[in-house]
PDB file of C-alpha atoms in Angstrom:
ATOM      1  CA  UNK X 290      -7.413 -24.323  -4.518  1.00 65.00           C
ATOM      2  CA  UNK X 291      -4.693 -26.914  -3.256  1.00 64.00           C
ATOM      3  CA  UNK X 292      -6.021 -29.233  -0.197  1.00 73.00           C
ATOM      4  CA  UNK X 293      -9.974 -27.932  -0.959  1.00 83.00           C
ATOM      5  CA  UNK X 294     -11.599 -31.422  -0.894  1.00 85.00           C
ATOM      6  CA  UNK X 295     -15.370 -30.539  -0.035  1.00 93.00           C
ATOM      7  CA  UNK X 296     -17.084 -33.208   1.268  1.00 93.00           C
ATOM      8  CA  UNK X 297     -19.640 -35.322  -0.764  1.00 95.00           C
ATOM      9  CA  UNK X 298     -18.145 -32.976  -4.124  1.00 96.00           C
ATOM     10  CA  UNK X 299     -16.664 -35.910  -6.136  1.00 95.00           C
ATOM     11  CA  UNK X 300     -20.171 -37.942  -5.823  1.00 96.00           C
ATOM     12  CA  UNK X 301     -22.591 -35.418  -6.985  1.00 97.00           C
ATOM     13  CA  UNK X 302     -19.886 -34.150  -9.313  1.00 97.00           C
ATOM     14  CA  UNK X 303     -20.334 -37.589 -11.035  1.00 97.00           C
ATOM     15  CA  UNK X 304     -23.881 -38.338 -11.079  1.00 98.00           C
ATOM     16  CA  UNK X 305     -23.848 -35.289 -13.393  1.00 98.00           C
ATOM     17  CA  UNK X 306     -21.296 -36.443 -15.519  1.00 98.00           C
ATOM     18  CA  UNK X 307     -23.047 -39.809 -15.852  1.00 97.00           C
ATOM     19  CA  UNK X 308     -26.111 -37.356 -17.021  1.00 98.00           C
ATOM     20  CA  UNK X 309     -23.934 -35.623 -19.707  1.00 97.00           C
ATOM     21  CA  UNK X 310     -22.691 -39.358 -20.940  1.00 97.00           C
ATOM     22  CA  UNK X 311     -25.825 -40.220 -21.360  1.00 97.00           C
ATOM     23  CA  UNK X 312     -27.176 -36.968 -23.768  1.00 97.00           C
ATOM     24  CA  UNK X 313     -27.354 -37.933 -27.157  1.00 96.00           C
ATOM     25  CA  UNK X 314     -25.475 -35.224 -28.538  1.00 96.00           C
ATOM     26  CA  UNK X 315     -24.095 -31.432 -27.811  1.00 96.00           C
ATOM     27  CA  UNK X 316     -26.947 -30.030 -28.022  1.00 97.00           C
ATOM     28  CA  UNK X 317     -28.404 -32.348 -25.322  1.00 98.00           C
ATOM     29  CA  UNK X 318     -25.627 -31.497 -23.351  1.00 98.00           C
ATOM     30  CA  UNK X 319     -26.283 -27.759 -23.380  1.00 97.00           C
ATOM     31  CA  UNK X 320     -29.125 -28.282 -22.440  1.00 98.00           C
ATOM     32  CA  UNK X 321     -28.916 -30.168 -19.669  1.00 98.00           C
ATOM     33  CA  UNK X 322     -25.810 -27.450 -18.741  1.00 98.00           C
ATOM     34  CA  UNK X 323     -28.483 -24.081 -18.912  1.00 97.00           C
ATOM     35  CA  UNK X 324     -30.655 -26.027 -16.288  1.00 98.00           C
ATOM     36  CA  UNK X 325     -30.268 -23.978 -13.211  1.00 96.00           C
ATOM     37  CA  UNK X 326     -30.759 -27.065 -10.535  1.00 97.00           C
ATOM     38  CA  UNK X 327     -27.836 -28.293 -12.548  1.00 98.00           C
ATOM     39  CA  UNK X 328     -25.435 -25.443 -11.999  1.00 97.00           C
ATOM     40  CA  UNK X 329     -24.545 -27.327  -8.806  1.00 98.00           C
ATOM     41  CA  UNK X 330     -21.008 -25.358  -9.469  1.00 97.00           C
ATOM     42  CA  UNK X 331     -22.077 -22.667  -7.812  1.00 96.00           C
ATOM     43  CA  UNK X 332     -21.705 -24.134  -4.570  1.00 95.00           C
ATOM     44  CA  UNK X 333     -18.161 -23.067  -4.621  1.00 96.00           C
ATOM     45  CA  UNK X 334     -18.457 -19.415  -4.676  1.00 95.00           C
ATOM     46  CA  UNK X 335     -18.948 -18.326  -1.114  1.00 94.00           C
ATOM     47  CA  UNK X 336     -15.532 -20.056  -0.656  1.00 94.00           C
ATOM     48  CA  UNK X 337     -13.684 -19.606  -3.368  1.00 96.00           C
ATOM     49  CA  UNK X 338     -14.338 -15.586  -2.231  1.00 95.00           C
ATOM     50  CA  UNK X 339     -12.946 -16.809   0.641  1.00 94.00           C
ATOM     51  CA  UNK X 340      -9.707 -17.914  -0.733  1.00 93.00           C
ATOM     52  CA  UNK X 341      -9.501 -15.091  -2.424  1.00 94.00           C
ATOM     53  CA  UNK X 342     -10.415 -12.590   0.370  1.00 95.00           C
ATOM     54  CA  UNK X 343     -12.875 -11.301  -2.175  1.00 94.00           C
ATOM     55  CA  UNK X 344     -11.451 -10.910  -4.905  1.00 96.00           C
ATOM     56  CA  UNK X 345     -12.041 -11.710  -8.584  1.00 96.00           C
ATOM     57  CA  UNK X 346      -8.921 -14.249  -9.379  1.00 97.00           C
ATOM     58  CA  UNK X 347      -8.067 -12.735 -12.991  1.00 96.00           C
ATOM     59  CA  UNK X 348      -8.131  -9.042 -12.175  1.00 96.00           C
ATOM     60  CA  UNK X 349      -7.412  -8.822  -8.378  1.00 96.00           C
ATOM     61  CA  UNK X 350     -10.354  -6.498  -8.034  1.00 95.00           C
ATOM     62  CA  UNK X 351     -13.794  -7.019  -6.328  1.00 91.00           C
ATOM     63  CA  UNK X 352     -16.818  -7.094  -7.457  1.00 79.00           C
ATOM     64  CA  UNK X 353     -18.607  -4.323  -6.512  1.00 66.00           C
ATOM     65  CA  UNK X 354     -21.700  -3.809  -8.760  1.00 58.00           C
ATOM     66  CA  UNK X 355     -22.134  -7.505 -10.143  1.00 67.00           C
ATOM     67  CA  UNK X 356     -22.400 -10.881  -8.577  1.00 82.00           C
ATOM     68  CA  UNK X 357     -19.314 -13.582  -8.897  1.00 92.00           C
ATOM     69  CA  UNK X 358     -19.630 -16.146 -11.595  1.00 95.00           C
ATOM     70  CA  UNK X 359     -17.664 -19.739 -11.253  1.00 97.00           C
ATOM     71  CA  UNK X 360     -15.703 -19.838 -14.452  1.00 97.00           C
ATOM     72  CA  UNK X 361     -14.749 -22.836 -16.275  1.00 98.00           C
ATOM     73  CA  UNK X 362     -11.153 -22.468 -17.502  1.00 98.00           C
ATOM     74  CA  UNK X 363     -11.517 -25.035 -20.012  1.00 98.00           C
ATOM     75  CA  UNK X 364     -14.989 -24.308 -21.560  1.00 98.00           C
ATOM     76  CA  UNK X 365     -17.527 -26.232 -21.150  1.00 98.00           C
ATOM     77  CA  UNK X 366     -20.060 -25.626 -24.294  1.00 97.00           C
ATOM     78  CA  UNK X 367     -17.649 -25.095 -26.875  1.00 97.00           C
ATOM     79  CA  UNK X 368     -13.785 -23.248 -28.043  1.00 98.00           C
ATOM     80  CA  UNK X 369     -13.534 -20.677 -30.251  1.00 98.00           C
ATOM     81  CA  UNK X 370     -10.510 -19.557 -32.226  1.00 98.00           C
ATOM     82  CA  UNK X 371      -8.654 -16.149 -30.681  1.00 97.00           C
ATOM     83  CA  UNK X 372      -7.963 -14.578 -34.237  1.00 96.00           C
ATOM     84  CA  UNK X 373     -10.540 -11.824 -33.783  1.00 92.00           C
ATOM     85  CA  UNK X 374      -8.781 -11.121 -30.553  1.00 95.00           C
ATOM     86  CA  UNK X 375      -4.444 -11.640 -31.252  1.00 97.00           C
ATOM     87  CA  UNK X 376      -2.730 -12.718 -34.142  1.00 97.00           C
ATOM     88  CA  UNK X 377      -1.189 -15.792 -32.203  1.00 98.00           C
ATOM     89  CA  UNK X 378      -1.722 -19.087 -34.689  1.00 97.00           C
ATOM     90  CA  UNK X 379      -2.793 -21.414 -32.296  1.00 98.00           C
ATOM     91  CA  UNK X 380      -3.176 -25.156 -32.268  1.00 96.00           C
ATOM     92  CA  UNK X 381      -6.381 -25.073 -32.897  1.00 97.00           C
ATOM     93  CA  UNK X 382      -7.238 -24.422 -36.681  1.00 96.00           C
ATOM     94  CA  UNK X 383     -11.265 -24.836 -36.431  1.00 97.00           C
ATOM     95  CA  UNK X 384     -14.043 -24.155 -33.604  1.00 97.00           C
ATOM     96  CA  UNK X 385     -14.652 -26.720 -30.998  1.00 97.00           C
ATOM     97  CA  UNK X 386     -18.504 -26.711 -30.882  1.00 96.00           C
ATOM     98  CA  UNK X 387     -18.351 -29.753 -27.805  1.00 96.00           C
ATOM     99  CA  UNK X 388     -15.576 -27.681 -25.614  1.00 97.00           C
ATOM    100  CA  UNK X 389     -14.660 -29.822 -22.512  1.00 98.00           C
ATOM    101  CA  UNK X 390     -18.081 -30.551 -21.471  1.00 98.00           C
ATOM    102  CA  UNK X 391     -16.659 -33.671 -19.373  1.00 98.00           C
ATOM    103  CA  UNK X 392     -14.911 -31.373 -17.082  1.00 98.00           C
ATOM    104  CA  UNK X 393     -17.950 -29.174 -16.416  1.00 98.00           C
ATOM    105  CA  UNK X 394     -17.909 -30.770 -12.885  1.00 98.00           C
ATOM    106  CA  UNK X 395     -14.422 -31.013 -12.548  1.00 97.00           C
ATOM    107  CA  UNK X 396     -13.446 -29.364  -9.493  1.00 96.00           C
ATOM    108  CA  UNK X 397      -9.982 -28.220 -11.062  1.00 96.00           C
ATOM    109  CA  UNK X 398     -11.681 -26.477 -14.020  1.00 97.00           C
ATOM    110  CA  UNK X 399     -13.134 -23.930 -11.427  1.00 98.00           C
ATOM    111  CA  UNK X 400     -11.876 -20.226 -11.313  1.00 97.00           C
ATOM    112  CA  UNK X 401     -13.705 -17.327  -9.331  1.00 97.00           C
ATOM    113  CA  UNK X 402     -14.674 -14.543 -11.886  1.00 96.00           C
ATOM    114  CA  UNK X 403     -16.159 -11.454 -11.750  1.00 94.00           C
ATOM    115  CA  UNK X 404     -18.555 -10.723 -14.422  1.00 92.00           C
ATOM    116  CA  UNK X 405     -16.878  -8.632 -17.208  1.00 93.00           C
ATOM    117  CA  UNK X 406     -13.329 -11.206 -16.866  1.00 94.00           C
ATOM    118  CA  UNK X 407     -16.000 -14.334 -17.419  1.00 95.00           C
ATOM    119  CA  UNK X 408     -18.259 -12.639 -19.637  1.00 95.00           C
ATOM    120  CA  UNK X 409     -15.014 -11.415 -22.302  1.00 96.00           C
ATOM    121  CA  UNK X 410     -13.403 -14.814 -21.748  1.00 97.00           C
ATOM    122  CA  UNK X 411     -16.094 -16.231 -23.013  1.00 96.00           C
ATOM    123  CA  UNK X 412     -15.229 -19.626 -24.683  1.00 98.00           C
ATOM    124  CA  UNK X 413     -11.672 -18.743 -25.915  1.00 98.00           C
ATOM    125  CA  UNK X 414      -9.319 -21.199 -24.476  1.00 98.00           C
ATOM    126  CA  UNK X 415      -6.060 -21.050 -27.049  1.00 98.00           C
ATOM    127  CA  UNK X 416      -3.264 -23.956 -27.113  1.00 98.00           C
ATOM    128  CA  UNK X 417       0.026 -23.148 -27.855  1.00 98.00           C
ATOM    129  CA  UNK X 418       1.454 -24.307 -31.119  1.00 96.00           C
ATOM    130  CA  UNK X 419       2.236 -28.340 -31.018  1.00 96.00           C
ATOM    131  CA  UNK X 420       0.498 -29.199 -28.115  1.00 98.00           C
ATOM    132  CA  UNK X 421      -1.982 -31.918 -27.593  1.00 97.00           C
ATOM    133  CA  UNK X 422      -5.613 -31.245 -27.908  1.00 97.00           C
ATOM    134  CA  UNK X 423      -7.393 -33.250 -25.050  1.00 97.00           C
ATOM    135  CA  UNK X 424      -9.764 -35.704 -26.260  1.00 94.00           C
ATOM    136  CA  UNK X 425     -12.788 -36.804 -23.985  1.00 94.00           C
ATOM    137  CA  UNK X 426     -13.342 -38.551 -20.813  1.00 93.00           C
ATOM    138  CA  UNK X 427      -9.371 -38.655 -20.387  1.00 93.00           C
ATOM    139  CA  UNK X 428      -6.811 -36.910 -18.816  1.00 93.00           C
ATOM    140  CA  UNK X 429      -5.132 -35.863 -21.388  1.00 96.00           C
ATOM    141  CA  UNK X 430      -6.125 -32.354 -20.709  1.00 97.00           C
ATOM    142  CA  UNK X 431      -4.131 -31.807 -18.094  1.00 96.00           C
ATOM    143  CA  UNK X 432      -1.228 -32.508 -20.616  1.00 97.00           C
ATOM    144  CA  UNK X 433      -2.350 -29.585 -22.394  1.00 98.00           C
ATOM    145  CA  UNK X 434       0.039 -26.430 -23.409  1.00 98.00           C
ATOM    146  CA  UNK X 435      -2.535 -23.354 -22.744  1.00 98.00           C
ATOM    147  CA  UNK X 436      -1.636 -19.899 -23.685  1.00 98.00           C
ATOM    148  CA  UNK X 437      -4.158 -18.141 -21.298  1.00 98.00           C
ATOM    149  CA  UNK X 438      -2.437 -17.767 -17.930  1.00 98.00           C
ATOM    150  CA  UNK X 439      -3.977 -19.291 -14.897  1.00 98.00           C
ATOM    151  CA  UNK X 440      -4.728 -17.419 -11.473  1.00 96.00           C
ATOM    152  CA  UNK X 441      -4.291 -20.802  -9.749  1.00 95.00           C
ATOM    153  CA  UNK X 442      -0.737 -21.280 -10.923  1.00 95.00           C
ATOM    154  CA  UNK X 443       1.948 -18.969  -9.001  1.00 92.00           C
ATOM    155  CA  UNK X 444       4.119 -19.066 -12.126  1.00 95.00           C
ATOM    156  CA  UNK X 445       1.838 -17.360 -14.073  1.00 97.00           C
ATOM    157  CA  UNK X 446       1.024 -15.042 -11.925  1.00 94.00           C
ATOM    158  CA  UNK X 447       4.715 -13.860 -12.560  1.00 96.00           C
ATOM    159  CA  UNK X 448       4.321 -13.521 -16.458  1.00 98.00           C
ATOM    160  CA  UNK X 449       2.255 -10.425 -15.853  1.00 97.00           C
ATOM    161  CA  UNK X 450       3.647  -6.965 -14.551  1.00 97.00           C
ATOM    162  CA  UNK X 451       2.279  -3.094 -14.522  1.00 97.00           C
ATOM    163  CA  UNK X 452       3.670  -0.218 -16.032  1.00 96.00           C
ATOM    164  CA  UNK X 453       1.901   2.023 -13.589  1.00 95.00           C
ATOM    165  CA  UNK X 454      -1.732   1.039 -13.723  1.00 96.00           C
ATOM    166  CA  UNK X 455      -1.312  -0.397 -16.703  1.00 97.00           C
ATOM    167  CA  UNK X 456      -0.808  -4.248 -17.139  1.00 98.00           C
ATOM    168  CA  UNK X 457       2.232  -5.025 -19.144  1.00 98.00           C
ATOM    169  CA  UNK X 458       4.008  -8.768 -20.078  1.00 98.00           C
ATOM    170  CA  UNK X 459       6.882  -9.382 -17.752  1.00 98.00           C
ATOM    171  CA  UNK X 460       9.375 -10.580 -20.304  1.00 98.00           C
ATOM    172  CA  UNK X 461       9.895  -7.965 -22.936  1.00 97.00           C
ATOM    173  CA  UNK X 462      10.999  -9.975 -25.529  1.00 98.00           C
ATOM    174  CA  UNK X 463       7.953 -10.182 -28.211  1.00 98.00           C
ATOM    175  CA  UNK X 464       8.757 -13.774 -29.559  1.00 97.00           C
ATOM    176  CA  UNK X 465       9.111 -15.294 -26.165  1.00 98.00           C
ATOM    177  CA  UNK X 466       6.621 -17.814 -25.014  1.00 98.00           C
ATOM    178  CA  UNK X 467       6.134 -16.015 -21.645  1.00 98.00           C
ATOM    179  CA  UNK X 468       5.262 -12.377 -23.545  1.00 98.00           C
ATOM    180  CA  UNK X 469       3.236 -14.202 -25.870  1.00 98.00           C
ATOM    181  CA  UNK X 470       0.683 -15.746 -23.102  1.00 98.00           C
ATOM    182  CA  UNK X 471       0.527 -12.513 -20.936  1.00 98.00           C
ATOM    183  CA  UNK X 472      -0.064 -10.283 -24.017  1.00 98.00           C
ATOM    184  CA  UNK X 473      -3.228 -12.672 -25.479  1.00 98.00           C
ATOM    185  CA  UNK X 474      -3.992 -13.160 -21.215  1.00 98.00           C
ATOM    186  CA  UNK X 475      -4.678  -9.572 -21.159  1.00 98.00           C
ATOM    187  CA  UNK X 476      -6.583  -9.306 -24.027  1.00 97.00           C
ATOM    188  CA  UNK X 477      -8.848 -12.176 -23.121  1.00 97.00           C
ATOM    189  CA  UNK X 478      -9.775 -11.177 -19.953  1.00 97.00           C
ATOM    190  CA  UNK X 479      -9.869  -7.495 -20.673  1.00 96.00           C
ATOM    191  CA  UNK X 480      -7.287  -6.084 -18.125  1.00 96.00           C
ATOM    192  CA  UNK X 481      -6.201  -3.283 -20.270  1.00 95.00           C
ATOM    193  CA  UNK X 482      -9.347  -2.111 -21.810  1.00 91.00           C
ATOM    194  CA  UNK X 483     -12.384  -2.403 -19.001  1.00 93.00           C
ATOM    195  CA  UNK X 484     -12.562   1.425 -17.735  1.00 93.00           C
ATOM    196  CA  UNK X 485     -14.047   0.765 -14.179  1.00 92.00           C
ATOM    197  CA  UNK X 486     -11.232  -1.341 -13.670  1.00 94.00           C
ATOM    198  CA  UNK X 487      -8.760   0.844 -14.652  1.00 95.00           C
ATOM    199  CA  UNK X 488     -10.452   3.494 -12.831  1.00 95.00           C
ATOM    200  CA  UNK X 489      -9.936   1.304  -9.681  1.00 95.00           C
ATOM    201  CA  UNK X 490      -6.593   0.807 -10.162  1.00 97.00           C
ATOM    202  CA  UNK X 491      -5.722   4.407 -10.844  1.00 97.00           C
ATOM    203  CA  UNK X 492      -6.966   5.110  -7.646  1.00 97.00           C
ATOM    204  CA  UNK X 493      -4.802   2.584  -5.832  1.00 98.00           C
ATOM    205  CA  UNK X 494      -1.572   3.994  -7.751  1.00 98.00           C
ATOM    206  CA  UNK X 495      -2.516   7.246  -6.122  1.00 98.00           C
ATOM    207  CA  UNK X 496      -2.602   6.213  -2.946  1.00 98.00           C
ATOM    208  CA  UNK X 497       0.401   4.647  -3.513  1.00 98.00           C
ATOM    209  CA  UNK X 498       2.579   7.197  -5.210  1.00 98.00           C
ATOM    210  CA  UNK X 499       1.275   9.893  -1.920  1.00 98.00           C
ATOM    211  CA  UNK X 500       2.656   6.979   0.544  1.00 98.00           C
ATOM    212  CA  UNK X 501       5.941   7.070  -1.781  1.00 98.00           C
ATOM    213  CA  UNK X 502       6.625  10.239  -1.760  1.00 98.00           C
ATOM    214  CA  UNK X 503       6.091  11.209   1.888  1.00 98.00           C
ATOM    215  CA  UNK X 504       8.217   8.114   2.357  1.00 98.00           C
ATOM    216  CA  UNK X 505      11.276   9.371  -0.092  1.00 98.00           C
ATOM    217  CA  UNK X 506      10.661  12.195   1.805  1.00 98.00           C
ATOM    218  CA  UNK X 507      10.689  11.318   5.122  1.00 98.00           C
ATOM    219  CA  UNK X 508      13.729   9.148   4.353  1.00 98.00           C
ATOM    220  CA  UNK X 509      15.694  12.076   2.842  1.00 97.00           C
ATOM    221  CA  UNK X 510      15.069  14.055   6.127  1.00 96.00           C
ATOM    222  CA  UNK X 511      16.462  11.434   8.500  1.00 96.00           C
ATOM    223  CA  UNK X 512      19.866  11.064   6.500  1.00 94.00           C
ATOM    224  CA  UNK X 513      20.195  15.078   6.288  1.00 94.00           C
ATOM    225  CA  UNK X 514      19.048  15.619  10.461  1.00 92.00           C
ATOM    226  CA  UNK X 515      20.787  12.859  11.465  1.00 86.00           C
ATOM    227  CA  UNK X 516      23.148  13.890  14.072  1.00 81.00           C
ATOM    228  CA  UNK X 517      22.359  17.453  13.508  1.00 87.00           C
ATOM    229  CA  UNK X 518      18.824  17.880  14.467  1.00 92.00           C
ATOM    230  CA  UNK X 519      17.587  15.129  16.800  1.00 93.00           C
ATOM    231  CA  UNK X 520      13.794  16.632  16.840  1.00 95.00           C
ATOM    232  CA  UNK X 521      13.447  16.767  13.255  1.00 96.00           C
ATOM    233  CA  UNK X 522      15.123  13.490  12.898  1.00 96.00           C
ATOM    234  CA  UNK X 523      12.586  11.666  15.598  1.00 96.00           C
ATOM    235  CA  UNK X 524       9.514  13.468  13.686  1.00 97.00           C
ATOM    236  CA  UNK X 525      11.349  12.286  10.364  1.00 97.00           C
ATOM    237  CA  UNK X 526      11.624   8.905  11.689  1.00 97.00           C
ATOM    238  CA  UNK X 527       8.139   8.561  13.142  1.00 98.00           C
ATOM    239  CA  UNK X 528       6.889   9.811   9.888  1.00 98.00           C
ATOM    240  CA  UNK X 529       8.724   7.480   7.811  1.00 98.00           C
ATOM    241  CA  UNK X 530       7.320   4.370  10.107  1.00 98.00           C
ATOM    242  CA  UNK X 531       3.971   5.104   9.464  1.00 98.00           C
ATOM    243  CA  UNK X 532       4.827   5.943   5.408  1.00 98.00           C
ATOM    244  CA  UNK X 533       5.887   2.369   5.287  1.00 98.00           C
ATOM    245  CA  UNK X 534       3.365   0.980   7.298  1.00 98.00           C
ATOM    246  CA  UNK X 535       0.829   1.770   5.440  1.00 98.00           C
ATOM    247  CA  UNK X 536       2.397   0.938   1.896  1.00 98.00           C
ATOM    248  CA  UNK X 537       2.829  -2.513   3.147  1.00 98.00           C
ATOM    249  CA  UNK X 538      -0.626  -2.225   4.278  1.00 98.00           C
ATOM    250  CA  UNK X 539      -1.774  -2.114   0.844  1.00 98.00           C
ATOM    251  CA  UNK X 540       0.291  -5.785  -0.164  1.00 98.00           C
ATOM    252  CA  UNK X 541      -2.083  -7.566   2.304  1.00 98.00           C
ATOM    253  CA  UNK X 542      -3.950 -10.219   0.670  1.00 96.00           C
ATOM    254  CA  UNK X 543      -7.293  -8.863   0.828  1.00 96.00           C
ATOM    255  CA  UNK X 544      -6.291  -5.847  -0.712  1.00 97.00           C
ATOM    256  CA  UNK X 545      -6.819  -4.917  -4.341  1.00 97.00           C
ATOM    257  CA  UNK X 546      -4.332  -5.270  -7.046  1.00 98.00           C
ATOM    258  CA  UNK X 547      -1.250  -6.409  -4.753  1.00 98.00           C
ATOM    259  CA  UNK X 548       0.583  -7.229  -8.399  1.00 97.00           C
ATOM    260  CA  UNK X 549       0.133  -3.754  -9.546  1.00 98.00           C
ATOM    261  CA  UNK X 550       1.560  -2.430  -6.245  1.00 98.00           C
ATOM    262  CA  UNK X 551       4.773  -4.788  -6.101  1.00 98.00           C
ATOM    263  CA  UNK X 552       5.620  -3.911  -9.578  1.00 97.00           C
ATOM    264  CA  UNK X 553       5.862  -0.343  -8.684  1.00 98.00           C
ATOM    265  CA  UNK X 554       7.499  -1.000  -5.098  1.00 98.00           C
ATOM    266  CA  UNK X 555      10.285  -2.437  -7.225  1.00 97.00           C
ATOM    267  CA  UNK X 556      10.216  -0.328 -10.232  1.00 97.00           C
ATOM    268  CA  UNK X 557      11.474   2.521  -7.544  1.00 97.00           C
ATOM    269  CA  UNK X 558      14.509   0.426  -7.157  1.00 97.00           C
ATOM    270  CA  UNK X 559      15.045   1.546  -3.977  1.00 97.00           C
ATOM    271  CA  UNK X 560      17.344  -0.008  -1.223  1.00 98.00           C
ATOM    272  CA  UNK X 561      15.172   1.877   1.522  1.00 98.00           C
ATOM    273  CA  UNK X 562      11.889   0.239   0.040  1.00 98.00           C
ATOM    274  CA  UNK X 563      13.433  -3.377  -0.064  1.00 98.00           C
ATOM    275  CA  UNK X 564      14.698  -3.140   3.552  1.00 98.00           C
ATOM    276  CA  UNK X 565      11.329  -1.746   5.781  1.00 98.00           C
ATOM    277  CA  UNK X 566       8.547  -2.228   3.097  1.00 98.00           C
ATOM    278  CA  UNK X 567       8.943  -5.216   0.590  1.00 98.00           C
ATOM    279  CA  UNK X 568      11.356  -7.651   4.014  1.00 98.00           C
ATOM    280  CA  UNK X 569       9.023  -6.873   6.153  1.00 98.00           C
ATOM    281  CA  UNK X 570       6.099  -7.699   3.574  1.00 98.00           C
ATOM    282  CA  UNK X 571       7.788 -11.222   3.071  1.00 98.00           C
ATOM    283  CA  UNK X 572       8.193 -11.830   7.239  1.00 98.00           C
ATOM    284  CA  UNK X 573       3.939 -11.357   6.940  1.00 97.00           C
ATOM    285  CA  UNK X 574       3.516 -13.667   3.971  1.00 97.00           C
ATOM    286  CA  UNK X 575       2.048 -10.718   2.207  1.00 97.00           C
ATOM    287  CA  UNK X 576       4.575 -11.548  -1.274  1.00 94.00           C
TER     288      UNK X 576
END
């Protein structure tokens, strides 16, 4: 998102806004939202795919059987409470039946979603515990304290981890702040429970776990033929090259689940992985 400025945006973006000032109430407003000419959102997506290298921002996966949706972090029509989804007391204490319909055109309040992420999202948009609520046609909302963690910020993309395919919080302490986010994050936007998705990401690990082992392998026979048996160190070597390659391979950007695929790199622990796979990863800009 940073330095994407499309030209002739910011005008159109506020002739709408004027529109939505000028319904008489939130109903009105919905209205006027549902109107497909008015979905001028849209726009983004080829782009924001682009960014993205195809990918859907929340899960890392594409979308292969549904279209893309432009999400609206902060909802537009309305908030509802996250009780029925995590027992986290949020600053909320009622439904918010206007949402942030004055950022509906706010360029900021974009995400790239594929459809199950958007569609279990929904309107939930939780505040942590003492923070402001935004009021309207200010920017107070980006003074906000949200618990839902946010593809566009590279903090947040920290929070969350994988125990194998599985999507875990990165700090293990319960009461944290940190666990608390990725643990209702993961909820909302369905990581651990959409079956296609794990399915996906299953398949990855294997892929992963095959390059791993013929690696550890590979590695284990240079160190024992070293000095002993130059031919089956040289086909040892060669082997272990293209082990590596092609783990590092799968952290390029357009790849799939690049998160889930670091956590296990270093999960292994390994001196051998951080010196040929994850360096040499970080020379390419991959992590």
């Amino acid at each position: 998102m940073a330095g994407y400025k499309p030209r002739g945006w910011q005008r159109k973006a506020d002739v709408h806004l004027k529109a939505l000032r000028h319904c008489a109430d939130m109903q009105q407003r919905k209205a006027y939202l549902d109107t497909s000419t008015h979905k001028v959102w849209n726009e983004h997506k080829k782009k924001f795919e682009r960014l993205s290298h195809g990918k859907c921002w929340f899960s890392e996966a594409r979308a292969t059987v549904s279209d893309y949706a432009i999400e609206h972090f902060r909802p537009k029509k309305g908030v509802d409470l996250i009780k029925s989804k995590d027992e986290y007391r949020e600053c909320r204490t009622a439904t918010d039946p206007n949402g942030y319909w004055w950022l509906s055109y706010e360029l900021e309040n974009f995400r790239l979603a594929a459809y199950k992420p958007n569609q279990l999202k929904a309107n939930y948009f939780p505040l942590e515990a003492g923070s402001i609520i935004a009021k309207e046609l200010d920017n107070s909302w980006r003074k906000e304290k949200y618990m839902l963690l946010d593809p566009c910020i590279e903090g947040d993309t920290t929070l969350l981890t994988y125990d194998g395919e599985r999507p875990i919080e990165a700090n293990p302490n319960p009461l944290s702040i940190e666990h608390i986010r990725a643990r209702i994050s993961i909820k909302v936007y369905g990581l651990d429970r959409l079956q296609r998705l794990k399915s996906a990401r299953a398949v990855v690990l294997q892929y992963l776990k095959n390059y791993y082992n013929e690696a550890s392998r590979n590695w284990n026979a240079m160190n024992s033929n070293r000095g002993n048996n130059q031919e089956a160190y040289q086909l040892a070597k060669i082997g272990f090259s293209n082990n590596c390659g092609y783990i590092i391979a799968m952290l390029r950007p357009d790849k799939e689940f690049t998160m889930m695929v670091l956590a296990f790199l270093k999960g292994m622990n390994k001196q051998w992985i951080r010196d040929h796979i994850l360096t040499l990863a970080e020379r390419k800009r991959y992590i």
